[in-house]
Short mmCIF file of C-alpha atoms and ligand atoms in Angstrom, two decimals:
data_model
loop_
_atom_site.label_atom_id
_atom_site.label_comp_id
_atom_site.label_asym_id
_atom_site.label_seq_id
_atom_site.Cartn_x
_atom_site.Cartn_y
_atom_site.Cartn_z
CA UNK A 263 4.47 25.91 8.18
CA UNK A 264 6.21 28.42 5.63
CA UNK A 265 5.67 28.36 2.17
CA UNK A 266 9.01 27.65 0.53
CA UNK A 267 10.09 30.41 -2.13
CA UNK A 268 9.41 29.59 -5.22
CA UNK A 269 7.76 25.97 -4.60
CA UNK A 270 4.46 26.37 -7.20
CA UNK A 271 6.77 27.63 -10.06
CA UNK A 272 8.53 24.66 -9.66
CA UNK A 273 7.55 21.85 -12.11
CA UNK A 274 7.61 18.58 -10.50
CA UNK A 275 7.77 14.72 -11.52
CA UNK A 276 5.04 13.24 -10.82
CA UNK A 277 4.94 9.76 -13.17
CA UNK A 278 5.41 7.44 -10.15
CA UNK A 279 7.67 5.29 -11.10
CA UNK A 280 9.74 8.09 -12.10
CA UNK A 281 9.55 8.76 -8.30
CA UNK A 282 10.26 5.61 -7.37
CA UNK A 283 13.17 5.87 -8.78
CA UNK A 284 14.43 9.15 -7.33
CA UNK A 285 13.37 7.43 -4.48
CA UNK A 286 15.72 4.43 -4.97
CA UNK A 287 18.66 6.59 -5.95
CA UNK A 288 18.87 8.64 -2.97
CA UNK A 289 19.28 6.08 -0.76
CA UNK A 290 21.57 4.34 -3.36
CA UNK A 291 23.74 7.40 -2.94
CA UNK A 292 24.02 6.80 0.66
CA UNK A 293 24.92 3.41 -0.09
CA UNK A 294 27.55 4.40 -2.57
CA UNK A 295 25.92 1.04 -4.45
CA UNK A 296 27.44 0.64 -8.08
CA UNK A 297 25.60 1.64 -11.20
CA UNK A 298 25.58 -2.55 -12.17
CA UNK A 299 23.70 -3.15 -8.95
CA UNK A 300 21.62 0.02 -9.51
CA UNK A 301 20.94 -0.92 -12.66
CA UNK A 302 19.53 -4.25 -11.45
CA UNK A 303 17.54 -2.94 -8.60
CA UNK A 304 15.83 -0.45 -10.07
CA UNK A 305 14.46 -2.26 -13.54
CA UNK A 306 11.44 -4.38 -13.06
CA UNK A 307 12.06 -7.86 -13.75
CA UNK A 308 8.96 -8.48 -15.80
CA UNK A 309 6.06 -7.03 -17.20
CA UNK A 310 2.70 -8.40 -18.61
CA UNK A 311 0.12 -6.58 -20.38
CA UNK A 312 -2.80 -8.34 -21.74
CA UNK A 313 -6.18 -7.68 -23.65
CA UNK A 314 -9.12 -8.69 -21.25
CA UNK A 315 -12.61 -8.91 -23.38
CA UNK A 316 -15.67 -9.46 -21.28
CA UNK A 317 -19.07 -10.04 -22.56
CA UNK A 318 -21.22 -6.89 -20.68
CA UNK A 319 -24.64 -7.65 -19.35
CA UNK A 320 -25.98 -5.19 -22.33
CA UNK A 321 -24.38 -8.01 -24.49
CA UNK A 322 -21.67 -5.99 -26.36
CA UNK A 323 -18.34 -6.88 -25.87
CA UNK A 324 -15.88 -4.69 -23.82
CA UNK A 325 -11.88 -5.11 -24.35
CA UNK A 326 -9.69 -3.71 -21.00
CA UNK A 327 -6.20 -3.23 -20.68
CA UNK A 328 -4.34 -5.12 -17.59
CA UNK A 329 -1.06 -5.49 -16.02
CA UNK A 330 0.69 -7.60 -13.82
CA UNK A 331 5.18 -6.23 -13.48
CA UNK A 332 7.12 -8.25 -11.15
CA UNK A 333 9.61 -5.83 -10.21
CA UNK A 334 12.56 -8.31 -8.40
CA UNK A 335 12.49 -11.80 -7.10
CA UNK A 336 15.49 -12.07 -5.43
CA UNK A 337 14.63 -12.43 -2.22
CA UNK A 338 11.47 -14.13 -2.76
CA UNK A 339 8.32 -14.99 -5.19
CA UNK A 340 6.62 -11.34 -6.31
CA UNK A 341 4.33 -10.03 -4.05
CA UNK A 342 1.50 -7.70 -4.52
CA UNK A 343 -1.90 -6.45 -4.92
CA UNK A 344 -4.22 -5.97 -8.04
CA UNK A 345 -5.79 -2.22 -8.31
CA UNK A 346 -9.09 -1.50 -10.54
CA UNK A 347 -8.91 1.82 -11.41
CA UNK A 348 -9.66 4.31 -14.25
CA UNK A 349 -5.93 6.14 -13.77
CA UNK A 350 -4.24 2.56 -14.00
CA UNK A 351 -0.77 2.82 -16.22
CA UNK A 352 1.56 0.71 -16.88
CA UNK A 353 4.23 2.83 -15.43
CA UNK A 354 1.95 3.38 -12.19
CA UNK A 355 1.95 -0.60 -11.66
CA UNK A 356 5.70 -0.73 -12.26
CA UNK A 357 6.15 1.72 -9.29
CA UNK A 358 3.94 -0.18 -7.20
CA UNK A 359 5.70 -3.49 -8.22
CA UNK A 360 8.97 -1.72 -6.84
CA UNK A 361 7.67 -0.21 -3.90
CA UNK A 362 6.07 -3.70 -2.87
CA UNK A 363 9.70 -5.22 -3.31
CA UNK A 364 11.22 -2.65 -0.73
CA UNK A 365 8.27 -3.26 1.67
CA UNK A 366 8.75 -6.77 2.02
CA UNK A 367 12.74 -6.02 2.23
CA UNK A 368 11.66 -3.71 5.37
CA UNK A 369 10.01 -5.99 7.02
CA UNK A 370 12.00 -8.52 6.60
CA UNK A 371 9.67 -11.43 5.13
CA UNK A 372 10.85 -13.25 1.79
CA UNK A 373 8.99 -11.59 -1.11
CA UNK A 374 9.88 -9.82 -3.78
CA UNK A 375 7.99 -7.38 -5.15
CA UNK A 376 4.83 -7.46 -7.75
CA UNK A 377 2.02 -5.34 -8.56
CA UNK A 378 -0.93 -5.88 -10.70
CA UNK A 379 -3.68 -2.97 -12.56
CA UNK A 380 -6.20 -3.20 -15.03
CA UNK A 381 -7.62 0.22 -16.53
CA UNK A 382 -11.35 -0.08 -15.83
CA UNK A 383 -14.20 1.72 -13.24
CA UNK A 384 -15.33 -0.85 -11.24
CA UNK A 385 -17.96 1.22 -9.68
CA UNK A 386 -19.81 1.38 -13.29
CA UNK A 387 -19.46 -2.13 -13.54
CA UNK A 388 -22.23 -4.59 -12.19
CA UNK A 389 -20.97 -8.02 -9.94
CA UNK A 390 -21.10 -10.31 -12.79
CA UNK A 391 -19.20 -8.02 -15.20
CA UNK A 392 -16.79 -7.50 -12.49
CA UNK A 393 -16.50 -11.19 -11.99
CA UNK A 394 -16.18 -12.14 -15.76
CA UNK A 395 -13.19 -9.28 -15.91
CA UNK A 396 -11.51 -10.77 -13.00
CA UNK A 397 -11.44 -14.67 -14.36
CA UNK A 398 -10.49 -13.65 -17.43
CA UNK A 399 -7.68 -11.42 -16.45
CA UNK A 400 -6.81 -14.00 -13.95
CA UNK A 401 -6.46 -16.79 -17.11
CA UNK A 402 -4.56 -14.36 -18.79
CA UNK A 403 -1.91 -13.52 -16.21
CA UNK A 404 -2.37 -17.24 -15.30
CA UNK A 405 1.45 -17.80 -16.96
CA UNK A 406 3.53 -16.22 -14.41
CA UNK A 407 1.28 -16.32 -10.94
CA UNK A 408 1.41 -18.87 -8.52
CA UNK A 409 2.45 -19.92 -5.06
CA UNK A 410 5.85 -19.73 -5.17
CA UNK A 411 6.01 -16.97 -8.51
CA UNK A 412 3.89 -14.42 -7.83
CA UNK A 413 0.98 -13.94 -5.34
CA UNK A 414 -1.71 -11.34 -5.79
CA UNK A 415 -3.69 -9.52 -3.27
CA UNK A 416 -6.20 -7.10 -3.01
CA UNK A 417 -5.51 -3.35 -3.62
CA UNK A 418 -7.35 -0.10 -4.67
CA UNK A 419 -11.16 -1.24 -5.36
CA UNK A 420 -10.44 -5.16 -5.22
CA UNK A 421 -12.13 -7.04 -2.12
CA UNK A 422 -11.89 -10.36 -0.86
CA UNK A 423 -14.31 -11.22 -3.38
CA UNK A 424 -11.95 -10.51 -6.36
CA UNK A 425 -9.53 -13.34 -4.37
CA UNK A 426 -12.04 -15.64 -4.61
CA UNK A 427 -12.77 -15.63 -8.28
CA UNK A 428 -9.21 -15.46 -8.75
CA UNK A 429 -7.96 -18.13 -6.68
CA UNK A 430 -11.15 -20.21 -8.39
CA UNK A 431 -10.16 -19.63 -11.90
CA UNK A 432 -6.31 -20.70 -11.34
CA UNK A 433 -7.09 -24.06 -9.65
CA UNK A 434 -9.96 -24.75 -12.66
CA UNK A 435 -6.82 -24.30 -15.45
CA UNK A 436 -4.50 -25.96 -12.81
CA UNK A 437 -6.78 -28.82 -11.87
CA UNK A 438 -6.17 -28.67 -8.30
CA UNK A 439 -7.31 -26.46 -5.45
CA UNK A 440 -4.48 -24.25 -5.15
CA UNK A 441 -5.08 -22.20 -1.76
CA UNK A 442 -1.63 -20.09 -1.71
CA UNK A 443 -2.02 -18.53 -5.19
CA UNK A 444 -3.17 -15.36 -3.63
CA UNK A 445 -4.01 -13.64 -0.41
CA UNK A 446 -6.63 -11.18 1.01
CA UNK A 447 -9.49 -14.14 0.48
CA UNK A 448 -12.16 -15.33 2.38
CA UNK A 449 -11.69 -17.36 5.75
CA UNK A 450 -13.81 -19.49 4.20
CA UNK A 451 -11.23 -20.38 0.80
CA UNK A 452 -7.78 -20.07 3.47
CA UNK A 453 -7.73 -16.76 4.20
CA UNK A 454 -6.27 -15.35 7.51
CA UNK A 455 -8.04 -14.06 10.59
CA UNK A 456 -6.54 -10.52 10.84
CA UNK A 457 -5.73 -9.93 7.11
CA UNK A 458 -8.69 -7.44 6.25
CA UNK A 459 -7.62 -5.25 9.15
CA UNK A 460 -3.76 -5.54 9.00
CA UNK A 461 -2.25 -3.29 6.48
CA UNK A 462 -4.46 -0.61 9.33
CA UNK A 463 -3.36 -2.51 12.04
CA UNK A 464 0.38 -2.55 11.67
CA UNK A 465 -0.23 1.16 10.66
CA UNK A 466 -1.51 1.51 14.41
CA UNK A 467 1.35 -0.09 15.60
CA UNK A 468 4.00 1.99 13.73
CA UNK A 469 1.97 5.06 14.73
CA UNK A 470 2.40 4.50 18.10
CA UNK A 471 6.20 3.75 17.84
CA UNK A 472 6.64 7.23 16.06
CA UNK A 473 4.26 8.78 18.35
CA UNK A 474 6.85 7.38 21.34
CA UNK A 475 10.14 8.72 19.54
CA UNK A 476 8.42 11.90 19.28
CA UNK A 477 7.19 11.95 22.64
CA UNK A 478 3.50 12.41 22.12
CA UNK A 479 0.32 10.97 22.82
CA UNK A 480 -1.65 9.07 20.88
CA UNK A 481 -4.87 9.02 23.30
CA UNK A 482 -6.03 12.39 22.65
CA UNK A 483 -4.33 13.59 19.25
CA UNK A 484 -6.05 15.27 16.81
CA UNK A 485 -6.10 12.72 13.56
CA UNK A 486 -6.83 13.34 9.89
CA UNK A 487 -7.49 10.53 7.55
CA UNK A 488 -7.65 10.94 3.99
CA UNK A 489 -9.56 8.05 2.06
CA UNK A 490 -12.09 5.75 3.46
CA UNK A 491 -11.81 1.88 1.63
CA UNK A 492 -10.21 -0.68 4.04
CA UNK A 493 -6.85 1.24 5.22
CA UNK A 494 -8.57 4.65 5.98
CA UNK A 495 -11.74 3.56 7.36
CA UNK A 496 -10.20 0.63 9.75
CA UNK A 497 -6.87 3.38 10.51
CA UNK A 498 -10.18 5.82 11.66
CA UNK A 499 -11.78 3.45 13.62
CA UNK A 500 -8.22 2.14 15.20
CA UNK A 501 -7.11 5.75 15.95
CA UNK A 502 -10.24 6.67 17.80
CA UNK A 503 -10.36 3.12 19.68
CA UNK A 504 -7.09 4.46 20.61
CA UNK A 505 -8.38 7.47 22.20
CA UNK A 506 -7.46 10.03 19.40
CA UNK A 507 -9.63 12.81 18.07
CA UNK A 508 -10.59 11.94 14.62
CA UNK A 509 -11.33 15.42 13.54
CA UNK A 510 -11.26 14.78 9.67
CA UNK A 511 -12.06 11.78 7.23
CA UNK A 512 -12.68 11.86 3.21
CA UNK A 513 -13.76 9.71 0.96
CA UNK A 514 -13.03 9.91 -2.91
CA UNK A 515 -16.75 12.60 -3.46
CA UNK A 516 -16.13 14.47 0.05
CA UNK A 517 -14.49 15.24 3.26
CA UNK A 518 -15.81 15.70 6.29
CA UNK A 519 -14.36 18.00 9.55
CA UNK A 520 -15.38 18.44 12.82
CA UNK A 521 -13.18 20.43 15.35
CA UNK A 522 -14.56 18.31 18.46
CA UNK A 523 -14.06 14.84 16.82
CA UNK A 524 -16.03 12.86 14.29
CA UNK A 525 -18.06 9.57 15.48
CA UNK A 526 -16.30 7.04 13.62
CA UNK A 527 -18.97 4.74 14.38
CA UNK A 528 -21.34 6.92 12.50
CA UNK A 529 -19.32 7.02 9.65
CA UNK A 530 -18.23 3.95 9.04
CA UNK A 531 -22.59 3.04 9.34
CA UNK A 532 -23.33 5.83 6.98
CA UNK A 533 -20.85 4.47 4.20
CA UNK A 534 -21.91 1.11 4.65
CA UNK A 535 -25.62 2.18 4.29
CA UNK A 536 -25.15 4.99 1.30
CA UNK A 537 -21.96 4.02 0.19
CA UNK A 538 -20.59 7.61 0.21
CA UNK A 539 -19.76 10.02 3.20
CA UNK A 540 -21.84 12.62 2.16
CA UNK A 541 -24.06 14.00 4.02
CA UNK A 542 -23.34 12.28 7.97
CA UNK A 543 -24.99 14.55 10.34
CA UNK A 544 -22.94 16.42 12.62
CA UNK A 545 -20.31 16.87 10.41
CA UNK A 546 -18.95 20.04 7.87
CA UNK A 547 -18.92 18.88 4.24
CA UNK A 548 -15.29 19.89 3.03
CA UNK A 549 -13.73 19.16 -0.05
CA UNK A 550 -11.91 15.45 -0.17
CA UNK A 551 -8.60 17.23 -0.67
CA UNK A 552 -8.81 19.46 2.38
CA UNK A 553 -8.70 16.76 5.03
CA UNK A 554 -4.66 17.07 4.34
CA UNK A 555 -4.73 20.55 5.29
CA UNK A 556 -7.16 20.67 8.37
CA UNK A 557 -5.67 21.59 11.82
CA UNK A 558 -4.27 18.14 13.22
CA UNK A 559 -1.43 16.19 15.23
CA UNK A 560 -1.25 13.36 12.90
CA UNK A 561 -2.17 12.96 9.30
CA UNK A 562 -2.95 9.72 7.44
CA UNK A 563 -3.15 9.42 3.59
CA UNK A 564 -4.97 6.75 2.83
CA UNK A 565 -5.79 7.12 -0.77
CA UNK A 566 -3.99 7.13 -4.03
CA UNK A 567 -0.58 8.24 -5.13
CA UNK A 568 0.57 12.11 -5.20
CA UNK A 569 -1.54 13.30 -2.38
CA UNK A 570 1.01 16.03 -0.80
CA UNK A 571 2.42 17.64 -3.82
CA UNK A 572 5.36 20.70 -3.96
CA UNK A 573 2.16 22.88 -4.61
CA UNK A 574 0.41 21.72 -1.45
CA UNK A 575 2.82 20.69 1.44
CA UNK A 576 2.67 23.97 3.08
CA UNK A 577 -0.91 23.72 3.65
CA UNK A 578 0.09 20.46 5.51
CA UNK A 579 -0.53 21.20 9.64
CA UNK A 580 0.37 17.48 10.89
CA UNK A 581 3.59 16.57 12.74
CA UNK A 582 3.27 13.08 12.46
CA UNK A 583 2.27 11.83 8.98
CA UNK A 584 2.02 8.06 8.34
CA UNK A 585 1.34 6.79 4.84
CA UNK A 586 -1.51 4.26 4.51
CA UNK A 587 -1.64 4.95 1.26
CA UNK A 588 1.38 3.70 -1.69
CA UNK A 589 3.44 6.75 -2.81
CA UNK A 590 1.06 9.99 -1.24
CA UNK A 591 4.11 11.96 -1.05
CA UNK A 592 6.37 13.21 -3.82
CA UNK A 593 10.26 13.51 -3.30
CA UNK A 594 9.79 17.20 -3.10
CA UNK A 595 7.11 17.62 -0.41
CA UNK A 596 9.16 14.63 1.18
CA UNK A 597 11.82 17.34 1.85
CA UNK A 598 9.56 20.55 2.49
CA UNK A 599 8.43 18.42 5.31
CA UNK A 600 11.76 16.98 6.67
CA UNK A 601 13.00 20.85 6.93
CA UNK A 602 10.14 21.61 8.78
CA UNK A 603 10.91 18.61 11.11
CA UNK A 604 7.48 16.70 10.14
CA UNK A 605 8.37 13.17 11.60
CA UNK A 606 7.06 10.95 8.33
CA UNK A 607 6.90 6.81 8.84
CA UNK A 608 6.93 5.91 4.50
CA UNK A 609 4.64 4.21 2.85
CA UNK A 610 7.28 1.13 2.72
CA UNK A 611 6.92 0.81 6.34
CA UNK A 612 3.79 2.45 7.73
CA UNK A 613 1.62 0.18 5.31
CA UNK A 614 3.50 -3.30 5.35
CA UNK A 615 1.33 -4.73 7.50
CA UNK A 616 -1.07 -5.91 5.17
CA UNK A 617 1.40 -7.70 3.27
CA UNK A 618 2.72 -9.37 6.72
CA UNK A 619 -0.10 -10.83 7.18
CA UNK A 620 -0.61 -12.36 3.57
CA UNK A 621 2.43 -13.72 4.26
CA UNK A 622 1.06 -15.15 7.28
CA UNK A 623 -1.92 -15.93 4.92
CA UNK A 624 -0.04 -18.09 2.40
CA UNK A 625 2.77 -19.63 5.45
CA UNK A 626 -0.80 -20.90 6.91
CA UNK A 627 -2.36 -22.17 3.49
CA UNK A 628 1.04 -24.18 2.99
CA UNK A 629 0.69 -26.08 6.05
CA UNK A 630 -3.10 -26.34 6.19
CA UNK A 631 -3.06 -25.03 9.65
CA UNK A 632 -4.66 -21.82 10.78
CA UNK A 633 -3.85 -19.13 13.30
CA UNK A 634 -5.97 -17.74 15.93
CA UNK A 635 -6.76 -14.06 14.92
CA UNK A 636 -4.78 -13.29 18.81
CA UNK A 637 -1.38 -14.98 17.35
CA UNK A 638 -1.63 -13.06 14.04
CA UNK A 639 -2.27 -9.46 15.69
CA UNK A 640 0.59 -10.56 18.34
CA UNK A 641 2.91 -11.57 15.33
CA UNK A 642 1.86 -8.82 13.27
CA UNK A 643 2.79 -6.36 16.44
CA UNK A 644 6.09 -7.67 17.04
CA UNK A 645 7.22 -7.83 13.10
CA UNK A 646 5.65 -3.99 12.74
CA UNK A 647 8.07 -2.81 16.23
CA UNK A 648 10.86 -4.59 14.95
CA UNK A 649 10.94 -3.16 11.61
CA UNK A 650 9.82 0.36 12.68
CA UNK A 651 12.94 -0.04 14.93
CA UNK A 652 15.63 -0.35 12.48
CA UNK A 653 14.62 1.86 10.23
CA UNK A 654 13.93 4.17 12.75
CA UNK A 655 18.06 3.29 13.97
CA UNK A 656 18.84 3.15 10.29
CA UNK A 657 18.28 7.06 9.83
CA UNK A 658 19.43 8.37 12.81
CA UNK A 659 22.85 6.27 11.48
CA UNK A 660 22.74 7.88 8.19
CA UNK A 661 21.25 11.25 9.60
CA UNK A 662 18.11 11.15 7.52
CA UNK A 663 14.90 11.17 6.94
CA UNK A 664 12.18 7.63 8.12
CA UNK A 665 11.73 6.83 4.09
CA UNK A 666 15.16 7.24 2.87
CA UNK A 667 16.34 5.31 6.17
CA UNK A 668 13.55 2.44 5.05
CA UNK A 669 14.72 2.40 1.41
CA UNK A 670 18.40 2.26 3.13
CA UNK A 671 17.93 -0.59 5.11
CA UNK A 672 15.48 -2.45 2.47
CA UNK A 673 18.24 -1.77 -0.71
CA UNK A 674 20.77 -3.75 1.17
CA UNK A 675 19.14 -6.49 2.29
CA UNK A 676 17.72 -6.95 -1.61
CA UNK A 677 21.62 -6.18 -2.94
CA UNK A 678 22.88 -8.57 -0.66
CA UNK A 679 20.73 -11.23 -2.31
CA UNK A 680 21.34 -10.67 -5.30
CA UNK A 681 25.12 -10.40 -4.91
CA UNK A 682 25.40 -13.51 -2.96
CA UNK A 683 23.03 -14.88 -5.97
CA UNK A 684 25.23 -13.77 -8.94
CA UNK A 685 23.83 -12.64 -11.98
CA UNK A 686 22.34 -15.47 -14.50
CA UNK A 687 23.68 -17.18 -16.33
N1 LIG B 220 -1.95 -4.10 -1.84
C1 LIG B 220 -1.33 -4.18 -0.56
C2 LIG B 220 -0.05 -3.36 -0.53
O1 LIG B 220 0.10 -2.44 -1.29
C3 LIG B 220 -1.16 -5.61 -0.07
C4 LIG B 220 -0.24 -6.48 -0.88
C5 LIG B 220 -0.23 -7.94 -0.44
O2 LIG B 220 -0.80 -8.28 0.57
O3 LIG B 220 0.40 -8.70 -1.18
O4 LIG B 220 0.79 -3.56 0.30
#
C-alpha cells in the first residue's frame, strides 16, 4: 500500500469523541440532516461522574473517578458496557456512549446508547478491592441504571464477575432481585447461553458476509488479530475453526507471528495458564503493535481505540479489516484505506453482536424463560446477515464507504424517532 504524501506531518484528532463526531457529521452530510437534529444527535443526553472511595486491603483509603454518559434514549433505554482502565476519560466514555447508540440503531434492536468507565488498573488491584470498587460505583450510579433506563455490560477488563456484584448491589438498595439491570452475567444470575462468545460470534458472521461480497475465502485466509480478552481471543479461535490461517495474535505486553499459522489452541492454554502471551513456543515474539502490519488477508483489531492511525495505515497489508474493537480506526486512516479499496465492516456493525445478545439476555430475564444456546447463535446469525445487508446496500446507495453507510442507515432510524417523538416539553 503507498504511503500517502505528507500523511505523518499531518496532525490528527485523536480525542475520540471528537471522532465520533466527525464520524456523525459525515454521514449527516449525506443526509443533508438539519443542524437542530444534529445538534440533538450528536450531544450526549447525560453524564455522571462520581467519587468512588474503597477501603484497600493495605487499609488506606483509595478515591477513583467513574463515569456512566447516556448518550440518546430515543429509541430505547441506554445501552452499554463498563470499561476499567487507566486511560479512562470522560470524553472517551462519551464516545463510547455514542457509538453504542448507533450500534444498536444498526442492528436494529431498541436501545439507545450508554457507556460506563472508571479510571483505575484493575490488574494492580486484588478480587476484593475490585469487588468493593464495583458495589460502590454501582450504588453510586445506582440513580439512573435500571431495566428499562440504562443497562450495563461488560467491556474492556470487566468479566461476568463484575455483573454479578453489580446486579447484587442494585437489587440490595432496590429490595428485590432485579435480573434485567445488566447483561454479560453468569448463567447462573440470568445470563444468556451465547453472550460471552457473541460480540466474536456475530463478528464471524459479518466476516463471512464481507468475505462473500469480496469474493474470497474465509477457509484458508491469512488472519491477524490484535488483542486477546474475550473479542480477540474467541474471533482467533472462531477464524481458525473456520479454516483460516491465524498467522498473528497480540496481547496488550506482546505479539506473536508465525508465517505457517499459530495454534490457537496453544494460545488460548498458554494465556489461561500465565496470563500473558509471552513466550508460547513455536511462535516469533513481535511487538503488540506489529500484528496490524504483518502480511495478512484479513485484519482484526480487537483492542482499544486509535489502533490504525494517519501515521500507521500504510503499514496496514489486510484487505478485509473488521473492527472487534470500539473506534480502532481514525477518520483519516478510515480514508487512506477506502482509496486503497480496503473493504472495512465498522466497529458499529462488525462488533454488535455482543450487544444482540444482551438484548437477548435482558428479553429472556423479562420473561423468566431461557433460550437454548442453538436459538441464540441462530438468532444472533440471522440479526448479524440482516444488518450487514443493509448497510452493506446502504453504501453502495450512497457510493461510500461500510462505516459511513452504517452511521447512514443508523442516523435515520435514531432521527426518525426522535422526530416522530418531538422535542420535550
Ligand atoms: N461493551 C460491549 C460493546 O461495546 C457490549 C455492550 C452491551 O452488551 O451492552 O458493544
Amino acid at each position: 500500500m503507498s504511503k500517502p504524501q505528507g500523511a505523518t506531518a499531518v496532525k490528527e484528532e485523536l480525542n475520540p469523541f471528537e471522532i465520533a463526531k466527525q464520524q456523525f457529521n459525515r454521514a449527516a452530510d449525506y443526509l443533508d440532516l438539519d443542524d437542530s437534529m444534529r445538534a440533538v444527535l450528536s450531544n450526549t443526553k447525560r453524564q455522571l461522574i462520581v467519587s468512588i472511595p474503597v477501603k484497600m486491603d493495605s487499609g488506606h483509603v483509595e478515591v477513583f473517578e467513574g463515569y456512566r454518559v447516556q448518550h440518546n434514549i430515543a429509541r430505547g433505554p441506554a445501552k452499554g458496557g463498563i470499561r476499567y482502565h487507566p486511560n479512562v476519560t470522560l470524553d472517551e466514555v462519551k464516545a463510547l456512549a455514542s457509538w453504542m447508540t448507533w450500534k444498536c440503531a444498526t442492528v436494529g434492536i431498541p436501545y439507545g446508547g450508554g457507556k460506563g468507565g472508571v479510571i483505575c488498573d484493575p490488574k494492580s488491584l486484588s478480587m476484593s478491592e475490585l469487588e468493593r470498587l464495583t458495589r460502590r460505583y454501582a450504588f453510586e450510579i445506582a440513580p439512573i441504571i435500571g431495566p428499562d433506563r440504562d443497562i450495563p455490560a461488560p467491556d474492556v477488563y470487566t468479566t461476568e464477575q463484575t455483573m454479578a456484584w453489580i446486579m447484587d448491589t442494585i437489587s440490595m438498595v432496590r429490595g428485590h432481585t432485579q435480573l434485567g439491570v445488566v447483561t454479560g452475567k453468569p448463567i447462573a444470575l440470568g445470563g444468556s447461553e451465547g453472550r460471552s462468545e457473541a460480540t466474536a460470534r456475530g463478528c464471524l458472521y459479518a466476516l463471512r458476509e464481507a468475505c462473500r461480497v469480496r469474493g474470497m475465502e474465509l477457509s484458508g485466509a491469512r488472519v491477524s488479530v490484535h488483542g486477546f480478552g474475550n473479542a480477540g481471543a474467541n474471533i482467533a479461535r472462531f477464524t481458525a475453526a473456520d479454516g483460516a490461517r491465524v498467522v498473528a495474535v497480540s496481547d496488550s505486553r506482546c505479539g506473536l507471528y508465525s508465517e505457517n499459522g499459530l495454534d490457537v489452541a496453544a494460545a488460548l492454554r498458554h494465556k489461561a495458564e500465565t496470563g500473558s502471551l509471552m513466550g508460547l513456543p513455536g511462535a516469533k515474539e513481535i511487538a503488540s503493535d506489529e500484528v496490524l502490519f504483518v502480511d495478512c488477508d484479513v485484519l482484526l483489531p480487537s483492542a482499544l481505540e486509535n489502533a490504525i492511525t494517519l501515521e500507521n495505515v500504510h503499514k496496514v497489508k489486510a484487505t478485509i479489516i473488521a473492527e472487534l474493537a470500539n473506534g480502532p480506526t481514525t477518520p483519516g486512516a478510515d480514508r487512506v484505506l477506502a482509496d486503497n479499496d480496503v473493504f472495512l465492516v465498522p466497529d458499529i456493525l462488525a462488533n454488535a453482536g455482543g450487544v444482540t445478545v444482551s438484548y437477548y439476555e435482558w428479553v429472556q430475564d423479562q420473561y423468566s424463560f431461557f433460550w437454548s444456546e442453538n436459538r441464540i447463535n441462530d438468532t444472533l446469525e440471522r440479526s448479524m446477515r440482516a444488518a450487514f445487508q443493509s448497510v452493506y446496500e446502504t453504501a453502495q446507495r450512497y457510493h461510500t464507504d461500510m462505516r459511513t453507510g452504517a452511521y447512514i442507515l443508523a442516523i435515520s432510524r435514531v432521527a426518525e424517532a426522535t422526530s416522530v417523538r418531538g422535542i420535550f416539553p
